[in-house]
């Protein structure tokens, strides 16, 4: 099949479908690596993971082994974890603190600024041997937005802030919830799902599935005595006022009122217990004081799920999680998940947050396993190659609502443009449809 036929879009007839071979093909994955993962900005880590000089974390981004490190000068850098001598990995621990990295093969030593600081039996090299040229190599672009570090393997990539486009508003909305900054809470969830990475990306932008798929979690929430959940609509996703938006460059968001769910910032629910009520009220009052009623209400009483294209997801729901994923095969994706919390949060609040995190969003929670089972089920059924297309047309011909697939179409348009070899899609938004009220724009 020609690449341009992989997605069929016909706004007049409300058709948007994607050929399922894009989820199973080795050739498509090879193209994705070359035209998407080698060209976009990709998340690598948060500054709070490296509090002290010498702190380091190993990362894998777009198939490259990397070291994310704070040097003795206090600056954060990213290096390829590849010795400039013969190539052995100079860092073999997942995290730690080090003045230097000594390669285990022939013991070349690099300081935490990446400079080649020591060579055993250096007399074997000439006096003018260019050690500077043999420093650890960094990706061509390393950028940071408010402490979130990204790398790009393309020297031509646009500036990070430009790339993030409308996603910046949502990153701000999350980071501003903290008075003294956000931190990644220690502990990582790492797991592999037997599904194409795009099934995970589109699941992360999808609210339509929540009432159908996550009944266990919603029943659990409703089971608390005094829960307002039962008097709410069936799931907060069904409440009016929610919406999905495309945010430019393939990024997208779904945002809605929290409804009968719990939110450590700062929406009390009976599952938190009476004891937590006053603390949550205090947190909420301070946010109102700092950010004003309107913005505070958005932070406390609404949630958002958003994707920074192609592979970085924020869940700002009953906790805040960061997750990023790496394709390992057409039918396998590896996830890394962290919780994010305000630095100033009390121990009791943090406990509530983390319990909330694992009860819904964790791989053993009441909801996330549903998502994983659903996307693995999709992937497995793609063996029936005669069923060729997946439909993503929901809400194409009306003013978009939260459960419509608008941000997912935006993801696919950017994906398709890049697979075709273009830098970005001419447009990521749905086209306005005359006479339907469906004039739909990200801006
Ligand atoms: S490969 Fe690292 S010192 Fe030889
Ligand atoms: Fe879900």
GROMACS .gro file of C-alpha atoms in nm, residues 113-436:
model
  324
  113UNK     CA    1   3.100   1.717   3.247
  114UNK     CA    2   3.163   1.451   2.983
  115UNK     CA    3   3.532   1.540   2.933
  116UNK     CA    4   3.786   1.267   2.880
  117UNK     CA    5   3.984   1.297   3.203
  118UNK     CA    6   4.196   0.985   3.216
  119UNK     CA    7   4.359   0.733   2.981
  120UNK     CA    8   4.558   0.438   3.120
  121UNK     CA    9   4.907   0.415   2.975
  122UNK     CA   10   4.865   0.748   2.800
  123UNK     CA   11   5.220   0.725   2.661
  124UNK     CA   12   5.076   0.510   2.383
  125UNK     CA   13   4.918   0.823   2.236
  126UNK     CA   14   5.105   1.127   2.096
  127UNK     CA   15   5.145   1.443   2.304
  128UNK     CA   16   4.897   1.634   2.088
  129UNK     CA   17   4.635   1.359   2.107
  130UNK     CA   18   4.302   1.545   2.088
  131UNK     CA   19   4.130   1.449   2.412
  132UNK     CA   20   3.872   1.727   2.377
  133UNK     CA   21   3.740   1.567   2.061
  134UNK     CA   22   3.693   1.242   2.251
  135UNK     CA   23   3.458   1.382   2.515
  136UNK     CA   24   3.128   1.198   2.561
  137UNK     CA   25   2.898   1.301   2.281
  138UNK     CA   26   2.567   1.478   2.339
  139UNK     CA   27   2.259   1.461   2.115
  140UNK     CA   28   2.261   1.756   1.874
  141UNK     CA   29   1.981   1.930   2.062
  142UNK     CA   30   1.905   1.933   2.433
  143UNK     CA   31   1.631   2.166   2.557
  144UNK     CA   32   1.440   2.232   2.873
  145UNK     CA   33   1.099   2.379   2.941
  146UNK     CA   34   1.051   2.465   3.308
  147UNK     CA   35   1.273   2.177   3.420
  148UNK     CA   36   1.138   1.921   3.173
  149UNK     CA   37   1.431   1.811   2.957
  150UNK     CA   38   1.396   1.699   2.599
  151UNK     CA   39   1.646   1.589   2.336
  152UNK     CA   40   1.633   1.581   1.961
  153UNK     CA   41   1.858   1.384   1.730
  154UNK     CA   42   1.790   1.632   1.451
  155UNK     CA   43   2.008   1.946   1.438
  156UNK     CA   44   1.733   2.109   1.229
  157UNK     CA   45   1.455   2.072   1.483
  158UNK     CA   46   1.265   2.390   1.571
  159UNK     CA   47   1.321   2.549   1.915
  160UNK     CA   48   1.161   2.343   2.194
  161UNK     CA   49   0.917   2.614   2.307
  162UNK     CA   50   0.790   2.645   1.951
  163UNK     CA   51   0.760   2.270   1.917
  164UNK     CA   52   0.556   2.243   2.239
  165UNK     CA   53   0.311   2.498   2.094
  166UNK     CA   54  -0.027   2.486   2.274
  167UNK     CA   55   0.096   2.214   2.511
  168UNK     CA   56   0.282   2.480   2.709
  169UNK     CA   57  -0.045   2.614   2.851
  170UNK     CA   58  -0.121   2.270   2.993
  171UNK     CA   59   0.230   2.208   3.123
  172UNK     CA   60   0.205   2.544   3.302
  173UNK     CA   61  -0.131   2.449   3.446
  174UNK     CA   62   0.026   2.142   3.602
  175UNK     CA   63   0.357   2.290   3.716
  176UNK     CA   64   0.188   2.598   3.863
  177UNK     CA   65  -0.005   2.376   4.104
  178UNK     CA   66   0.314   2.367   4.311
  179UNK     CA   67   0.432   2.662   4.518
  180UNK     CA   68   0.795   2.558   4.529
  181UNK     CA   69   0.819   2.343   4.219
  182UNK     CA   70   0.726   1.991   4.123
  183UNK     CA   71   0.937   1.685   4.179
  184UNK     CA   72   0.940   1.335   4.043
  185UNK     CA   73   0.857   1.105   4.334
  186UNK     CA   74   1.116   0.831   4.378
  187UNK     CA   75   1.016   0.501   4.226
  188UNK     CA   76   0.952   0.403   3.867
  189UNK     CA   77   0.699   0.178   3.703
  190UNK     CA   78   0.852   0.002   3.404
  191UNK     CA   79   0.658  -0.239   3.190
  192UNK     CA   80   0.613  -0.359   2.836
  193UNK     CA   81   0.278  -0.388   2.663
  194UNK     CA   82   0.216  -0.612   2.364
  195UNK     CA   83   0.070  -0.338   2.148
  196UNK     CA   84   0.184  -0.085   1.894
  197UNK     CA   85   0.304   0.240   2.053
  198UNK     CA   86   0.036   0.441   1.868
  199UNK     CA   87  -0.238   0.241   2.039
  200UNK     CA   88  -0.100   0.371   2.366
  201UNK     CA   89  -0.068   0.727   2.236
  202UNK     CA   90  -0.428   0.732   2.114
  203UNK     CA   91  -0.557   0.560   2.430
  204UNK     CA   92  -0.396   0.844   2.626
  205UNK     CA   93  -0.604   1.099   2.435
  206UNK     CA   94  -0.928   0.904   2.451
  207UNK     CA   95  -1.207   0.970   2.702
  208UNK     CA   96  -1.473   0.782   2.505
  209UNK     CA   97  -1.366   0.449   2.653
  210UNK     CA   98  -1.380   0.556   3.018
  211UNK     CA   99  -1.747   0.485   3.102
  212UNK     CA  100  -1.744   0.155   2.914
  213UNK     CA  101  -1.404   0.022   3.010
  214UNK     CA  102  -1.334   0.151   3.360
  215UNK     CA  103  -1.650   0.036   3.538
  216UNK     CA  104  -1.448  -0.131   3.815
  217UNK     CA  105  -1.289   0.196   3.916
  218UNK     CA  106  -1.609   0.398   3.893
  219UNK     CA  107  -1.795   0.140   4.102
  220UNK     CA  108  -1.513   0.154   4.356
  221UNK     CA  109  -1.544   0.535   4.375
  222UNK     CA  110  -1.921   0.514   4.407
  223UNK     CA  111  -1.888   0.259   4.689
  224UNK     CA  112  -1.758   0.518   4.935
  225UNK     CA  113  -2.023   0.631   5.178
  226UNK     CA  114  -2.101   0.995   5.112
  227UNK     CA  115  -1.956   0.987   4.762
  228UNK     CA  116  -2.124   1.240   4.535
  229UNK     CA  117  -2.040   1.007   4.254
  230UNK     CA  118  -2.376   0.834   4.242
  231UNK     CA  119  -2.560   1.159   4.198
  232UNK     CA  120  -2.317   1.260   3.926
  233UNK     CA  121  -2.350   1.143   3.572
  234UNK     CA  122  -2.207   0.796   3.512
  235UNK     CA  123  -1.852   0.914   3.478
  236UNK     CA  124  -1.695   1.253   3.499
  237UNK     CA  125  -1.607   1.207   3.134
  238UNK     CA  126  -1.976   1.243   3.059
  239UNK     CA  127  -2.014   1.578   3.229
  240UNK     CA  128  -2.084   1.882   3.017
  241UNK     CA  129  -1.810   2.137   2.965
  242UNK     CA  130  -1.535   1.891   2.893
  243UNK     CA  131  -1.356   1.918   2.565
  244UNK     CA  132  -1.079   1.777   2.357
  245UNK     CA  133  -0.840   2.008   2.178
  246UNK     CA  134  -0.555   1.971   1.939
  247UNK     CA  135  -0.258   2.176   2.059
  248UNK     CA  136  -0.050   2.193   1.742
  249UNK     CA  137   0.228   1.965   1.610
  250UNK     CA  138   0.025   1.653   1.692
  251UNK     CA  139  -0.010   1.731   2.063
  252UNK     CA  140  -0.360   1.704   2.212
  253UNK     CA  141  -0.560   1.722   2.533
  254UNK     CA  142  -0.888   1.617   2.690
  255UNK     CA  143  -1.003   1.832   2.981
  256UNK     CA  144  -1.310   1.802   3.200
  257UNK     CA  145  -1.462   1.863   3.543
  258UNK     CA  146  -1.337   1.614   3.800
  259UNK     CA  147  -1.689   1.513   3.902
  260UNK     CA  148  -1.715   1.253   4.175
  261UNK     CA  149  -1.348   1.170   4.183
  262UNK     CA  150  -1.070   1.251   4.424
  263UNK     CA  151  -0.791   1.494   4.351
  264UNK     CA  152  -0.508   1.572   4.594
  265UNK     CA  153  -0.488   1.921   4.437
  266UNK     CA  154  -0.742   1.989   4.575
  267UNK     CA  155  -1.077   1.819   4.546
  268UNK     CA  156  -1.185   1.624   4.850
  269UNK     CA  157  -1.363   1.290   4.821
  270UNK     CA  158  -1.477   1.049   5.095
  271UNK     CA  159  -1.202   0.806   4.994
  272UNK     CA  160  -0.953   1.059   5.139
  273UNK     CA  161  -1.126   1.036   5.480
  274UNK     CA  162  -1.257   1.315   5.705
  275UNK     CA  163  -0.909   1.383   5.842
  276UNK     CA  164  -0.781   1.505   5.508
  277UNK     CA  165  -1.066   1.749   5.454
  278UNK     CA  166  -0.914   2.050   5.627
  279UNK     CA  167  -0.572   2.002   5.469
  280UNK     CA  168  -0.723   1.984   5.121
  281UNK     CA  169  -0.928   2.297   5.193
  282UNK     CA  170  -0.608   2.472   5.306
  283UNK     CA  171  -0.421   2.367   4.991
  284UNK     CA  172  -0.710   2.488   4.778
  285UNK     CA  173  -0.724   2.826   4.959
  286UNK     CA  174  -0.353   2.883   4.899
  287UNK     CA  175  -0.391   2.806   4.529
  288UNK     CA  176  -0.681   3.051   4.506
  289UNK     CA  177  -0.468   3.313   4.679
  290UNK     CA  178  -0.176   3.254   4.445
  291UNK     CA  179  -0.352   3.197   4.113
  292UNK     CA  180  -0.696   3.360   4.146
  293UNK     CA  181  -1.039   3.191   4.159
  294UNK     CA  182  -1.067   3.100   3.794
  295UNK     CA  183  -0.727   2.941   3.742
  296UNK     CA  184  -0.743   2.774   4.084
  297UNK     CA  185  -1.076   2.617   3.998
  298UNK     CA  186  -0.931   2.487   3.673
  299UNK     CA  187  -0.639   2.335   3.863
  300UNK     CA  188  -0.843   2.184   4.145
  301UNK     CA  189  -1.178   2.093   3.993
  302UNK     CA  190  -1.084   1.984   3.642
  303UNK     CA  191  -0.857   1.715   3.509
  304UNK     CA  192  -0.666   1.675   3.187
  305UNK     CA  193  -0.497   1.398   2.994
  306UNK     CA  194  -0.256   1.519   2.738
  307UNK     CA  195  -0.005   1.392   2.493
  308UNK     CA  196   0.305   1.571   2.379
  309UNK     CA  197   0.363   1.418   2.040
  310UNK     CA  198   0.484   1.159   1.982
  311UNK     CA  199   0.539   0.965   2.306
  312UNK     CA  200   0.509   1.172   2.625
  313UNK     CA  201   0.190   1.177   2.831
  314UNK     CA  202   0.076   1.376   3.133
  315UNK     CA  203  -0.216   1.242   3.332
  316UNK     CA  204  -0.330   1.523   3.559
  317UNK     CA  205  -0.623   1.331   3.704
  318UNK     CA  206  -0.647   1.171   4.050
  319UNK     CA  207  -0.270   1.212   4.068
  320UNK     CA  208  -0.016   1.350   3.823
  321UNK     CA  209   0.181   1.101   3.623
  322UNK     CA  210   0.442   1.140   3.358
  323UNK     CA  211   0.474   0.853   3.119
  324UNK     CA  212   0.684   0.809   2.810
  325UNK     CA  213   0.718   0.514   2.585
  326UNK     CA  214   0.953   0.355   2.338
  327UNK     CA  215   0.849   0.124   2.059
  328UNK     CA  216   1.049  -0.197   2.079
  329UNK     CA  217   0.870  -0.382   1.797
  330UNK     CA  218   0.559  -0.315   1.585
  331UNK     CA  219   0.359  -0.500   1.851
  332UNK     CA  220   0.547  -0.402   2.168
  333UNK     CA  221   0.598  -0.079   2.357
  334UNK     CA  222   0.797  -0.015   2.674
  335UNK     CA  223   0.656   0.232   2.926
  336UNK     CA  224   0.824   0.432   3.198
  337UNK     CA  225   0.590   0.596   3.450
  338UNK     CA  226   0.653   0.837   3.738
  339UNK     CA  227   0.440   1.032   3.980
  340UNK     CA  228   0.487   1.407   4.004
  341UNK     CA  229   0.410   1.596   4.328
  342UNK     CA  230   0.457   1.948   4.465
  343UNK     CA  231   0.777   1.982   4.668
  344UNK     CA  232   0.589   2.137   4.955
  345UNK     CA  233   0.323   1.867   4.986
  346UNK     CA  234   0.281   1.719   5.337
  347UNK     CA  235   0.359   1.354   5.395
  348UNK     CA  236  -0.010   1.278   5.455
  349UNK     CA  237  -0.112   1.446   5.128
  350UNK     CA  238   0.162   1.268   4.940
  351UNK     CA  239   0.039   0.935   5.078
  352UNK     CA  240  -0.310   1.013   4.950
  353UNK     CA  241  -0.169   1.112   4.613
  354UNK     CA  242   0.037   0.797   4.574
  355UNK     CA  243  -0.249   0.571   4.688
  356UNK     CA  244  -0.470   0.746   4.438
  357UNK     CA  245  -0.203   0.699   4.172
  358UNK     CA  246  -0.164   0.325   4.219
  359UNK     CA  247  -0.536   0.259   4.266
  360UNK     CA  248  -0.624   0.401   3.925
  361UNK     CA  249  -0.319   0.470   3.712
  362UNK     CA  250  -0.077   0.203   3.823
  363UNK     CA  251  -0.023  -0.121   3.632
  364UNK     CA  252  -0.195  -0.304   3.920
  365UNK     CA  253  -0.467  -0.042   3.969
  366UNK     CA  254  -0.841  -0.056   3.913
  367UNK     CA  255  -0.828   0.108   3.570
  368UNK     CA  256  -0.496   0.110   3.388
  369UNK     CA  257  -0.488  -0.270   3.337
  370UNK     CA  258  -0.821  -0.226   3.152
  371UNK     CA  259  -0.648   0.004   2.904
  372UNK     CA  260  -0.358  -0.233   2.858
  373UNK     CA  261  -0.588  -0.528   2.802
  374UNK     CA  262  -0.792  -0.327   2.552
  375UNK     CA  263  -0.496  -0.218   2.343
  376UNK     CA  264  -0.341  -0.565   2.353
  377UNK     CA  265  -0.676  -0.701   2.238
  378UNK     CA  266  -0.677  -0.456   1.944
  379UNK     CA  267  -0.322  -0.555   1.854
  380UNK     CA  268  -0.398  -0.926   1.869
  381UNK     CA  269  -0.704  -0.889   1.647
  382UNK     CA  270  -0.496  -0.715   1.379
  383UNK     CA  271  -0.392  -1.069   1.282
  384UNK     CA  272  -0.725  -1.067   1.096
  385UNK     CA  273  -0.574  -0.869   0.814
  386UNK     CA  274  -0.899  -0.874   0.621
  387UNK     CA  275  -1.039  -0.618   0.869
  388UNK     CA  276  -0.832  -0.339   0.730
  389UNK     CA  277  -0.937  -0.011   0.888
  390UNK     CA  278  -0.986   0.153   1.228
  391UNK     CA  279  -1.238   0.436   1.255
  392UNK     CA  280  -1.150   0.768   1.419
  393UNK     CA  281  -1.436   0.986   1.293
  394UNK     CA  282  -1.625   1.044   1.615
  395UNK     CA  283  -1.734   1.407   1.648
  396UNK     CA  284  -1.598   1.509   1.310
  397UNK     CA  285  -1.918   1.682   1.205
  398UNK     CA  286  -2.015   1.867   1.519
  399UNK     CA  287  -1.871   2.107   1.774
  400UNK     CA  288  -1.626   1.876   1.952
  401UNK     CA  289  -1.700   1.734   2.293
  402UNK     CA  290  -1.466   1.565   2.535
  403UNK     CA  291  -1.541   1.216   2.417
  404UNK     CA  292  -1.490   1.298   2.051
  405UNK     CA  293  -1.181   1.185   1.867
  406UNK     CA  294  -1.060   1.529   1.757
  407UNK     CA  295  -0.719   1.526   1.932
  408UNK     CA  296  -0.664   1.172   1.810
  409UNK     CA  297  -0.721   1.283   1.450
  410UNK     CA  298  -0.469   1.561   1.512
  411UNK     CA  299  -0.216   1.301   1.626
  412UNK     CA  300  -0.277   1.092   1.315
  413UNK     CA  301  -0.246   1.389   1.078
  414UNK     CA  302   0.092   1.482   1.220
  415UNK     CA  303   0.199   1.117   1.214
  416UNK     CA  304   0.091   1.078   0.851
  417UNK     CA  305   0.266   1.395   0.739
  418UNK     CA  306   0.590   1.282   0.900
  419UNK     CA  307   0.566   0.931   0.761
  420UNK     CA  308   0.526   1.091   0.419
  421UNK     CA  309   0.854   1.274   0.483
  422UNK     CA  310   0.714   1.618   0.568
  423UNK     CA  311   0.830   1.807   0.873
  424UNK     CA  312   0.477   1.866   0.993
  425UNK     CA  313   0.117   1.848   0.885
  426UNK     CA  314  -0.028   2.143   0.691
  427UNK     CA  315  -0.304   2.140   0.950
  428UNK     CA  316  -0.369   1.921   1.251
  429UNK     CA  317  -0.722   2.048   1.317
  430UNK     CA  318  -1.048   1.923   1.177
  431UNK     CA  319  -1.176   2.135   0.891
  432UNK     CA  320  -1.479   2.353   0.954
  433UNK     CA  321  -1.786   2.184   0.811
  434UNK     CA  322  -2.035   2.424   0.657
  435UNK     CA  323  -2.375   2.418   0.821
  436UNK     CA  324  -2.292   2.175   1.100
   0.00000   0.00000   0.00000
